[in-house]
Short mmCIF file of C-alpha atoms and ligand atoms in Angstrom, two decimals:
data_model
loop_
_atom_site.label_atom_id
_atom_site.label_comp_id
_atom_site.label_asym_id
_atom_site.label_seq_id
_atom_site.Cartn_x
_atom_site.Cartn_y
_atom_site.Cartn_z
CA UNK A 1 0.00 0.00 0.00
CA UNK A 2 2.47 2.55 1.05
CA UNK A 3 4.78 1.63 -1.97
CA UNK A 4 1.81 1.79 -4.35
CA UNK A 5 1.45 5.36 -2.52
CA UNK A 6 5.36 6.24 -3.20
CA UNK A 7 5.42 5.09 -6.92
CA UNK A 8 1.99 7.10 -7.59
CA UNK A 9 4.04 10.45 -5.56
CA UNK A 10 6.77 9.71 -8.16
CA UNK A 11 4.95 9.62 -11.30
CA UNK A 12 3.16 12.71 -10.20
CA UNK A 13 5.86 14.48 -9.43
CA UNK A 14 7.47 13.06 -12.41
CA UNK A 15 4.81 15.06 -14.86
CA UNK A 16 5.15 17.07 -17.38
CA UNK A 17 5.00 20.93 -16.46
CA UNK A 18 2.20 22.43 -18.83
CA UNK A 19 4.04 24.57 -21.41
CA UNK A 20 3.37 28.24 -21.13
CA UNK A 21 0.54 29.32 -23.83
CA UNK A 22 1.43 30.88 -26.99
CA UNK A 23 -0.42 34.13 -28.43
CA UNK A 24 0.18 34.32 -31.82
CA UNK A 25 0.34 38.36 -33.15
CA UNK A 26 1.00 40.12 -36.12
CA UNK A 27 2.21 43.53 -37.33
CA UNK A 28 0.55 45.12 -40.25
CA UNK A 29 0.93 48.98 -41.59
CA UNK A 30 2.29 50.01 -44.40
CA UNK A 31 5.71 50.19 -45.44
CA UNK A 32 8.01 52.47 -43.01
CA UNK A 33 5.69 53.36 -40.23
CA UNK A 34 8.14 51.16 -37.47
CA UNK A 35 6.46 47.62 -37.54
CA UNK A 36 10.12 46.28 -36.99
CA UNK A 37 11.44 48.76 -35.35
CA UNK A 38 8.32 48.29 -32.38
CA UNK A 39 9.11 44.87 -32.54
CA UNK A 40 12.90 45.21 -32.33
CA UNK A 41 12.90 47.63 -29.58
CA UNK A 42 10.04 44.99 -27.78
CA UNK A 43 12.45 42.12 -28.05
CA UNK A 44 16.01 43.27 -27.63
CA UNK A 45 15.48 46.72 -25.96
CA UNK A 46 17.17 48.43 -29.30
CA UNK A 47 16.01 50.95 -31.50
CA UNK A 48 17.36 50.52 -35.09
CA UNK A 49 17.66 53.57 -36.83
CA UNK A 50 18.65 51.90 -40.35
CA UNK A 51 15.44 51.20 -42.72
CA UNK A 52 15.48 47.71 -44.19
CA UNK A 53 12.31 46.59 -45.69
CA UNK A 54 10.92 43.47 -44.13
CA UNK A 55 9.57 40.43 -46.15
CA UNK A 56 8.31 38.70 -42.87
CA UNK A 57 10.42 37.57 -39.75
CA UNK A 58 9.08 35.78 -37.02
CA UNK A 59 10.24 36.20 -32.97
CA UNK A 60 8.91 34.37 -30.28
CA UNK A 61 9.72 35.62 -26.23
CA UNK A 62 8.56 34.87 -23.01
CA UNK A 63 6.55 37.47 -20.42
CA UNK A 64 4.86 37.55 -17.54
CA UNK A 65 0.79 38.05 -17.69
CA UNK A 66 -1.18 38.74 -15.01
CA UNK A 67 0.84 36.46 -12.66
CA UNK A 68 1.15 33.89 -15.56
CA UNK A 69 3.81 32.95 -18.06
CA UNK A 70 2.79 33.20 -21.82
CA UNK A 71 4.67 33.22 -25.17
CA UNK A 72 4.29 35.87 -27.65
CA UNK A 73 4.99 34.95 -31.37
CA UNK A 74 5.55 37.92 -33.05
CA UNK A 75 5.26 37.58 -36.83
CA UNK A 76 6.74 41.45 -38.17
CA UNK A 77 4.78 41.26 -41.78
CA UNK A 78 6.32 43.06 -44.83
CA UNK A 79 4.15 46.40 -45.71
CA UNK A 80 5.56 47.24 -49.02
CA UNK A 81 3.39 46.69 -51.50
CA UNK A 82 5.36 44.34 -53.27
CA UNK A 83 4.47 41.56 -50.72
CA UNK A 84 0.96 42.13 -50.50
CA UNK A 85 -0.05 39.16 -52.06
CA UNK A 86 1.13 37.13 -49.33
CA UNK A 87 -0.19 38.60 -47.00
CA UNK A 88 -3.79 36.64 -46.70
CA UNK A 89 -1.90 33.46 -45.65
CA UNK A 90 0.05 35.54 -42.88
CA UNK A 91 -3.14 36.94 -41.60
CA UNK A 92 -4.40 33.49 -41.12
CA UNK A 93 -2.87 32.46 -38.05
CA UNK A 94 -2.76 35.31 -36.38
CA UNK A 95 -4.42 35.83 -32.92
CA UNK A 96 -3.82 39.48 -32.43
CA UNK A 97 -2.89 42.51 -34.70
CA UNK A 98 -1.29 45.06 -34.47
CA UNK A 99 -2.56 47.82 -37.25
CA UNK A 100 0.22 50.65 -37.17
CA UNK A 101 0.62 53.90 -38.89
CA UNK A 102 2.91 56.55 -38.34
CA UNK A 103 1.45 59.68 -37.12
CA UNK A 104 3.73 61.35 -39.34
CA UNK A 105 2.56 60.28 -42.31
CA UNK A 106 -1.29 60.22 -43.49
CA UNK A 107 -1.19 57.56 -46.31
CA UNK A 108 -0.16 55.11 -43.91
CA UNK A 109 -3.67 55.96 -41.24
CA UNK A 110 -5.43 55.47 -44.47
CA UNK A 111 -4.14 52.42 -45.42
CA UNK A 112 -5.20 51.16 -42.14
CA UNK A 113 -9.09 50.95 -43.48
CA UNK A 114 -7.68 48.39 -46.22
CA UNK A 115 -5.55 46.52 -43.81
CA UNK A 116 -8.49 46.33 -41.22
CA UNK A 117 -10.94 44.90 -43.59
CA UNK A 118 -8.49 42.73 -45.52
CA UNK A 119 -7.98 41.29 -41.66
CA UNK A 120 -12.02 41.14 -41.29
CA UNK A 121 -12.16 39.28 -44.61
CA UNK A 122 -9.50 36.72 -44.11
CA UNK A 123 -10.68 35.88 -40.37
CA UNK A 124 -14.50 36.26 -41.22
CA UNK A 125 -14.85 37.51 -37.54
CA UNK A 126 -15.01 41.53 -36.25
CA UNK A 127 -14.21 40.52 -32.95
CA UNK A 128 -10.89 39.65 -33.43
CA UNK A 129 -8.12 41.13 -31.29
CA UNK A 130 -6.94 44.74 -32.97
CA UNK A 131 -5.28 47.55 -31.12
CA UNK A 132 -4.99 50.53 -33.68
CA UNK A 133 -1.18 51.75 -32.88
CA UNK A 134 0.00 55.44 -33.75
CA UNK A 135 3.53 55.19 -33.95
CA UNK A 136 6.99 57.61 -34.13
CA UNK A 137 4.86 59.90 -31.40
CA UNK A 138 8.38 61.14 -30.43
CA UNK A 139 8.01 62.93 -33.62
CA UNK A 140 5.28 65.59 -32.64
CA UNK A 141 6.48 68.41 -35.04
CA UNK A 142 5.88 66.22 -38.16
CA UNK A 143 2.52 64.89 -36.65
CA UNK A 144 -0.34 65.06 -39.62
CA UNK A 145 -2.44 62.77 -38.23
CA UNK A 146 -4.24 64.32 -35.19
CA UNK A 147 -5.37 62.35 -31.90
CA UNK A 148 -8.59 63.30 -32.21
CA UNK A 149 -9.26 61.55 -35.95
CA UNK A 150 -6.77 58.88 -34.60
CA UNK A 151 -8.93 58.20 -31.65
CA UNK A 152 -12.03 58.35 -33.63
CA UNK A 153 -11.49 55.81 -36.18
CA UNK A 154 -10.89 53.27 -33.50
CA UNK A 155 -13.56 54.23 -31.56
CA UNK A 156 -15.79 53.30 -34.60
CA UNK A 157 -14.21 50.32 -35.18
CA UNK A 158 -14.51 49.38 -30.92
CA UNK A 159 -10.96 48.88 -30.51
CA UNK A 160 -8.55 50.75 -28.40
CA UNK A 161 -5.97 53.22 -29.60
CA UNK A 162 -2.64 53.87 -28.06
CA UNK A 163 0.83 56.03 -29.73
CA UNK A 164 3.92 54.50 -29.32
CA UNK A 165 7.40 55.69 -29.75
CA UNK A 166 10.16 52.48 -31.24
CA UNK A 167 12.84 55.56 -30.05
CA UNK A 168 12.09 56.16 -26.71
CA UNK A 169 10.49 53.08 -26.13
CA UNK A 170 7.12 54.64 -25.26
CA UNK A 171 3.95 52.35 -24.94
CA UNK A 172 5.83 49.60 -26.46
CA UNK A 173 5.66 46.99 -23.65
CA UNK A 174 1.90 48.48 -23.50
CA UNK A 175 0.74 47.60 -26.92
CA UNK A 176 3.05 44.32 -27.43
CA UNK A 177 2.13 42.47 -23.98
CA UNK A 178 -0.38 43.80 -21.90
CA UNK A 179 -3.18 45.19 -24.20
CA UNK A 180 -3.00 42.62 -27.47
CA UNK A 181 -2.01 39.98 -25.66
CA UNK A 182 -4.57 40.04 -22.82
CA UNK A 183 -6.63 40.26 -25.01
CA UNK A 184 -5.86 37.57 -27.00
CA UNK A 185 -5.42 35.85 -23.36
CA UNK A 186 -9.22 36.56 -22.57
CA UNK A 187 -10.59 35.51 -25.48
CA UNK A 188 -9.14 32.30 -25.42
CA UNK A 189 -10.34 32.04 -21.81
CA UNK A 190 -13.82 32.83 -22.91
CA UNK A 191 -13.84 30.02 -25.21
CA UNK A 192 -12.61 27.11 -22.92
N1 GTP B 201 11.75 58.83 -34.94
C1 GTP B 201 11.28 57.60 -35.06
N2 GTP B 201 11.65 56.83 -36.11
C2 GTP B 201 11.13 55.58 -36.20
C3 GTP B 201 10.22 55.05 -35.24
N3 GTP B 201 9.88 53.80 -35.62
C4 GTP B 201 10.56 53.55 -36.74
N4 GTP B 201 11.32 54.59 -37.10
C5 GTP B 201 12.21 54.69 -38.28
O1 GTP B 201 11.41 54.54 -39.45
C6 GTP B 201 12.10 53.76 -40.44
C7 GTP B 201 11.25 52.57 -40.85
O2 GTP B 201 11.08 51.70 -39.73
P1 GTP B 201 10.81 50.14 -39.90
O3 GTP B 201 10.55 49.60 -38.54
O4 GTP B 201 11.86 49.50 -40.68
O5 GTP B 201 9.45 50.16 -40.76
P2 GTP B 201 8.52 48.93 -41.14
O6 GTP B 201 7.12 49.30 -40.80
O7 GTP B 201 9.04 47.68 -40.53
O8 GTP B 201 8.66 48.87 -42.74
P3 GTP B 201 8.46 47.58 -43.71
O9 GTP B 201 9.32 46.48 -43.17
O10 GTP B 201 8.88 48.01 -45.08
O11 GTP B 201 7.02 47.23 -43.70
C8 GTP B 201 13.44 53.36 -39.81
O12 GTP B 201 14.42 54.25 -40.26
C9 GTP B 201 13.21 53.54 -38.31
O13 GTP B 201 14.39 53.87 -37.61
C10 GTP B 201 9.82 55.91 -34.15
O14 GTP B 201 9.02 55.56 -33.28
N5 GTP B 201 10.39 57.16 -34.12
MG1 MG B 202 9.79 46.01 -41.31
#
């Protein structure tokens, strides 16, 4: 009995730890507004200043969530035009996006529209996961796309809007862990 006891201790002890859950999120924007320099800065703590025009590059790290561990996949997704074709089967398994712009520049807030609804087309559900991201806010003095119409257009899509900074790091832990991916936490939660 009390070796039956000791070799059922053992194999519990023995189990596997359950692997931390993965959130899988994606960077869209057009080309130049600082997808990979948000993500950069997010995993290394670097901001590069060179511009190199992503096809797609993946990076996976570790972060404490509300108490829990989780795994965020980033997948940084090329916005040049060139690439658009392939950009349905990126959107496919994402969880979470991230829909930048650059405040300085006012193509790139209205290319948002077409990257929201090519999102909303591919997943075939409104609810997914979206923060609307204003980035290079360190620039004010360049700044043609106000707040206000910033603010607005996510307000009418229901999601939240935050400005970031990949140069002085502002709002970047904000939009890459704690708003997307709780997000992308509670839904899943809501599910089970
Ligand atoms: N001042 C300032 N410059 C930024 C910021 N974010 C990015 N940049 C610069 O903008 C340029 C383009 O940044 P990238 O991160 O390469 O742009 P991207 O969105 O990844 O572009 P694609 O890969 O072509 O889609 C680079 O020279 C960056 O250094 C920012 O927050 N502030
Ligand atoms: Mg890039």
């Amino acid at each position: 009995m009390l070796l039956t006891k000791l070799l059922c201790y053992r194999a519990m002890s023995k189990a596997k730890p359950v692997p931390p859950a993965l959130h899988k999120v994606i960077m869209v924007g057009s080309g130049g507004v600082g997808k990979s320099a948000l993500t950069l800065q997010f995993m290394y703590d670097e901001f590069v200043e060179d511009y190199e025009p992503t096809k797609a590059d993946s990076y996976r790290r570790q972060v404490v969530l509300d108490g829990e561990q989780v795994q965020i996949d980033i997948l940084d997704t090329a916005g040049q035009e060139d690439y658009a074709a392939i950009r349905d089967n990126y959107f496919r398994s994402g969880e979470g996006f991230l829909c930048v712009f650059s405040i300085t520049d006012h193509e790139s807030f209205a290319a948002t529209v077409d990257f929201r609804e090519q999102i909303l087309r591919v997943k075939g559900d409104d609810h997914i996961p979206f923060l609307l991201v204003g980035n290079k806010a360190d620039l004010q003095e360049k700044r043609y796309v106000t707040l206000d119409e910033a603010q607005r257009r996510a307000n009418e899509w229901g999601v939240p809007y935050v400005e970031t900074s990949a140069k002085t790091r502002l709002n970047v832990d904000k939009v890459c862990t704690h708003s997307l991916t709780r997000m992308v936490s509670l839904g899943k939660k809501h599910i089970r």
